[in-house]
């Protein structure tokens, strides 16, 4: 029987993958470097997928056996303390931008500190959408030929898995500088965003209506970029509740 994937590894999250063959190829790329934590968000052709199994070719099938399937990105990153989004775009969203090498050094350091790290990979044809990227804390962009910057899904997974594996033995524990406070998880930040949106909706902040989606996206991006602690999230919830009590 295959052991469960090591929780002290980053989760490779394939967002709306379109072809089973590409999922299988990504599984092979991950197992090449000893990584087995795969998550799938709304795979186009459903799950399980026989084409993915065929492409995984034997041992890499174990990556697929334990792959988690989620309806949306928010659910897939809910337990993550820090999430990267791989994209050649997204620079209009103010977030730290890493090379794969620097990102995987950061990922390894965070995992050594006991954090859970996720890495988002977009669908083959379009890549990640801005709404996906707002769920991430930082961006990974590969420094490739600007005249031909497209990487297929398995290539992006392979490159990232290689960089993580390469630095596995090089990283050393460090103090995250949070003075003993735990970082807020993605679901805690998500709920804070929901709370703010609810109150701002009541106040008529999202006006005119046609600009509301962009305004909400910018707010979500801001929350994920801050890197808040749990106590800071609780403080902001309390501040909102107090403002509402004073108003009423």
Coordinates of C-alpha atoms in Angstrom, one line a residue:
X1 CA 0.0 0.0 0.0
X2 CA 1.3 3.5 -0.9
X3 CA 1.9 5.8 2.0
X4 CA 0.0 9.1 2.2
X5 CA 1.9 12.1 0.7
X6 CA 4.3 13.8 3.1
X7 CA 2.4 16.8 4.5
X8 CA 5.8 18.7 4.8
X9 CA 5.7 19.3 1.0
X10 CA 4.2 22.1 -1.1
X11 CA 0.8 21.3 -2.6
X12 CA 0.9 21.6 -6.4
X13 CA -2.6 22.9 -7.3
X14 CA -3.7 22.5 -10.9
X15 CA -6.5 25.0 -11.6
X16 CA -9.1 24.0 -14.1
X17 CA -6.8 21.6 -16.0
X18 CA -8.2 20.8 -19.4
X19 CA -6.6 17.5 -20.5
X20 CA -6.1 14.3 -18.6
X21 CA -2.8 13.8 -20.4
X22 CA -1.4 17.0 -18.9
X23 CA -2.5 16.1 -15.4
X24 CA -0.7 12.7 -15.8
X25 CA 2.4 14.5 -17.2
X26 CA 2.4 16.9 -14.2
X27 CA 2.2 13.9 -11.8
X28 CA 5.2 12.3 -13.5
X29 CA 7.1 15.6 -13.2
X30 CA 6.3 15.9 -9.5
X31 CA 7.3 12.3 -8.7
X32 CA 10.6 12.8 -10.5
X33 CA 11.6 15.0 -7.6
X34 CA 9.8 13.1 -4.8
X35 CA 6.7 15.4 -4.6
X36 CA 3.3 13.8 -4.3
X37 CA 0.9 16.4 -3.0
X38 CA -1.4 17.3 -6.0
X39 CA -4.7 19.1 -5.9
X40 CA -7.1 19.6 -8.8
X41 CA -9.6 22.5 -9.1
X42 CA -12.6 21.8 -11.3
X43 CA -10.9 19.6 -13.9
X44 CA -12.6 20.1 -17.2
X45 CA -13.1 16.4 -18.0
X46 CA -14.0 15.3 -14.5
X47 CA -12.2 13.0 -12.2
X48 CA -10.9 10.3 -12.1
X49 CA -9.6 10.5 -15.7
X50 CA -8.2 7.4 -17.5
X51 CA -6.0 9.5 -19.8
X52 CA -4.3 11.0 -16.8
X53 CA -3.6 7.5 -15.4
X54 CA -2.3 6.3 -18.7
X55 CA 0.1 9.3 -19.0
X56 CA 1.3 9.0 -15.4
X57 CA 2.8 5.7 -16.4
X58 CA 3.1 3.4 -13.5
X59 CA 4.6 4.7 -10.3
X60 CA 3.5 8.3 -10.8
X61 CA -0.1 7.0 -10.6
X62 CA 0.4 7.2 -6.8
X63 CA 0.3 11.0 -7.1
X64 CA -3.1 10.8 -8.8
X65 CA -4.4 8.2 -6.3
X66 CA -4.2 10.8 -3.5
X67 CA -4.9 13.9 -5.5
X68 CA -7.6 16.1 -3.8
X69 CA -10.3 17.5 -6.0
X70 CA -11.9 20.9 -5.2
X71 CA -14.7 23.0 -6.7
X72 CA -12.8 26.3 -6.5
X73 CA -9.4 27.9 -5.8
X74 CA -10.6 29.2 -2.4
X75 CA -11.3 25.7 -1.2
X76 CA -8.0 24.4 -2.6
X77 CA -5.9 26.9 -0.7
X78 CA -8.1 27.2 2.4
X79 CA -5.5 25.4 4.7
X80 CA -2.5 27.1 3.1
X81 CA -0.5 29.7 5.1
X82 CA 1.2 31.0 2.0
X83 CA 0.3 30.5 -1.7
X84 CA 2.3 31.2 -4.9
X85 CA 0.6 31.8 -8.3
X86 CA 2.6 30.8 -11.4
X87 CA 1.9 33.3 -14.2
X88 CA 3.6 35.3 -16.9
X89 CA 0.9 38.0 -16.4
X90 CA -0.7 39.5 -13.3
X91 CA 1.8 42.3 -12.9
X92 CA -1.1 44.8 -12.6
X93 CA -1.8 43.1 -9.3
X94 CA 0.7 44.4 -6.7
X95 CA 2.3 41.3 -5.2
X96 CA 5.9 40.2 -4.7
X97 CA 7.3 38.5 -7.8
X98 CA 9.7 35.6 -7.5
X99 CA 11.8 33.5 -9.8
X100 CA 11.1 29.8 -9.4
X101 CA 14.4 29.4 -7.6
X102 CA 13.7 32.2 -5.1
X103 CA 10.1 31.1 -4.6
X104 CA 11.1 27.5 -3.8
X105 CA 13.8 28.7 -1.3
X106 CA 11.0 30.7 0.4
X107 CA 8.6 27.7 0.2
X108 CA 11.1 25.4 1.8
X109 CA 11.9 27.9 4.6
X110 CA 8.2 28.3 5.4
X111 CA 7.6 24.6 5.4
X112 CA 10.5 24.1 7.8
X113 CA 8.7 26.6 10.1
X114 CA 5.6 24.4 10.0
X115 CA 3.6 26.4 7.5
X116 CA 1.6 24.9 4.6
X117 CA 2.5 26.1 1.2
X118 CA 0.5 25.9 -2.1
X119 CA 1.5 26.6 -5.7
X120 CA -1.2 27.5 -8.2
X121 CA -0.8 26.4 -11.9
X122 CA -3.3 27.7 -14.4
X123 CA -5.2 25.9 -17.2
X124 CA -3.4 25.1 -20.4
X125 CA -5.0 27.6 -22.8
X126 CA -5.4 30.7 -20.7
X127 CA -3.4 30.4 -17.5
X128 CA -4.6 31.7 -14.2
X129 CA -7.2 34.4 -14.1
X130 CA -6.8 37.5 -12.0
X131 CA -9.5 36.2 -9.5
X132 CA -7.3 33.2 -9.0
X133 CA -4.1 35.2 -8.5
X134 CA -5.8 37.4 -5.9
X135 CA -5.9 34.3 -3.7
X136 CA -2.1 34.0 -3.7
X137 CA 0.4 35.9 -1.6
X138 CA 3.0 36.1 -4.3
X139 CA 3.7 35.4 -8.0
X140 CA 6.2 33.1 -9.6
X141 CA 7.3 34.2 -13.1
X142 CA 9.8 32.3 -15.1
X143 CA 12.5 34.5 -16.8
X144 CA 12.0 33.1 -20.3
X145 CA 12.2 34.5 -23.9
X146 CA 9.8 37.5 -23.9
X147 CA 9.0 36.7 -27.5
X148 CA 7.8 33.2 -26.5
X149 CA 7.0 33.0 -22.8
X150 CA 4.4 30.2 -22.9
X151 CA 5.2 27.1 -20.9
X152 CA 2.9 24.1 -20.9
X153 CA 1.5 22.8 -17.7
X154 CA 3.9 19.9 -17.2
X155 CA 6.9 22.1 -18.0
X156 CA 5.9 24.6 -15.4
X157 CA 5.3 21.9 -12.8
X158 CA 8.6 20.2 -13.7
X159 CA 10.6 23.4 -13.4
X160 CA 9.0 24.3 -10.0
X161 CA 9.4 20.8 -8.6
X162 CA 13.1 20.7 -9.7
X163 CA 13.8 24.0 -7.9
X164 CA 12.1 22.8 -4.7
X165 CA 14.0 19.6 -4.7
X166 CA 17.3 21.3 -5.5
X167 CA 17.0 23.5 -2.4
X168 CA 15.5 20.9 0.0
X169 CA 18.9 20.3 1.7
X170 CA 20.1 23.9 1.4
X171 CA 17.5 25.7 3.4
X172 CA 17.8 26.3 7.1
X173 CA 15.2 27.2 9.7
X174 CA 14.7 30.9 10.3
X175 CA 12.6 33.1 12.6
X176 CA 9.6 34.4 10.6
X177 CA 9.6 37.5 12.8
X178 CA 6.0 37.1 14.0
X179 CA 6.9 37.2 17.7
X180 CA 5.2 33.9 18.4
X181 CA 2.0 34.7 16.5
X182 CA 0.7 32.1 14.0
X183 CA 0.2 33.4 10.5
X184 CA -3.4 33.5 9.3
X185 CA -4.5 30.7 7.0
X186 CA -6.1 31.3 3.6
X187 CA -9.6 30.5 4.9
X188 CA -9.2 33.0 7.7
X189 CA -8.2 35.7 5.3
X190 CA -11.0 34.6 3.0
X191 CA -13.6 35.1 5.8
X192 CA -12.1 38.5 6.6
X193 CA -12.6 39.5 3.0
X194 CA -16.2 38.2 3.1
X195 CA -16.8 40.3 6.2
X196 CA -15.4 43.5 4.7
X197 CA -17.3 43.0 1.4
X198 CA -20.6 42.5 3.4
X199 CA -20.1 45.6 5.4
X200 CA -19.0 47.7 2.4
X201 CA -22.0 46.4 0.4
X202 CA -24.3 47.7 3.2
X203 CA -22.5 51.0 3.1
X204 CA -22.9 51.4 -0.7
X205 CA -19.2 51.4 -1.2
X206 CA -19.2 49.4 -4.4
X207 CA -20.4 52.1 -6.8
X208 CA -20.9 52.3 -9.7
X209 CA -22.1 48.7 -10.1
X210 CA -20.0 48.0 -13.2
X211 CA -16.8 48.7 -11.2
X212 CA -17.8 46.5 -8.3
X213 CA -16.0 43.3 -9.5
X214 CA -12.7 45.2 -10.0
X215 CA -13.0 46.9 -6.6
X216 CA -13.7 43.6 -4.8
X217 CA -10.8 41.9 -6.6
X218 CA -8.4 44.7 -5.5
X219 CA -9.5 44.3 -1.9
X220 CA -9.0 40.5 -2.0
X221 CA -5.6 41.0 -3.5
X222 CA -4.7 43.4 -0.7
X223 CA -5.7 41.0 2.0
X224 CA -3.6 38.1 0.6
X225 CA -0.6 40.4 0.1
X226 CA -0.4 41.6 3.7
X227 CA 0.7 38.3 5.3
X228 CA -1.4 38.9 8.4
X229 CA -1.3 36.9 11.7
X230 CA -4.4 35.3 13.2
X231 CA -4.6 37.9 15.9
X232 CA -4.5 40.7 13.3
X233 CA -7.4 39.1 11.4
X234 CA -9.4 38.8 14.6
X235 CA -8.6 42.4 15.4
X236 CA -10.0 43.6 12.1
X237 CA -13.1 41.5 12.5
X238 CA -13.6 43.1 15.9
X239 CA -13.1 46.6 14.5
X240 CA -15.8 46.0 11.9
X241 CA -18.2 44.6 14.5
X242 CA -17.6 47.7 16.7
X243 CA -18.1 50.1 13.9
X244 CA -21.5 48.4 13.1
X245 CA -22.6 48.6 16.8
X246 CA -21.7 52.3 16.9
X247 CA -23.6 53.0 13.7
X248 CA -26.7 51.1 14.9

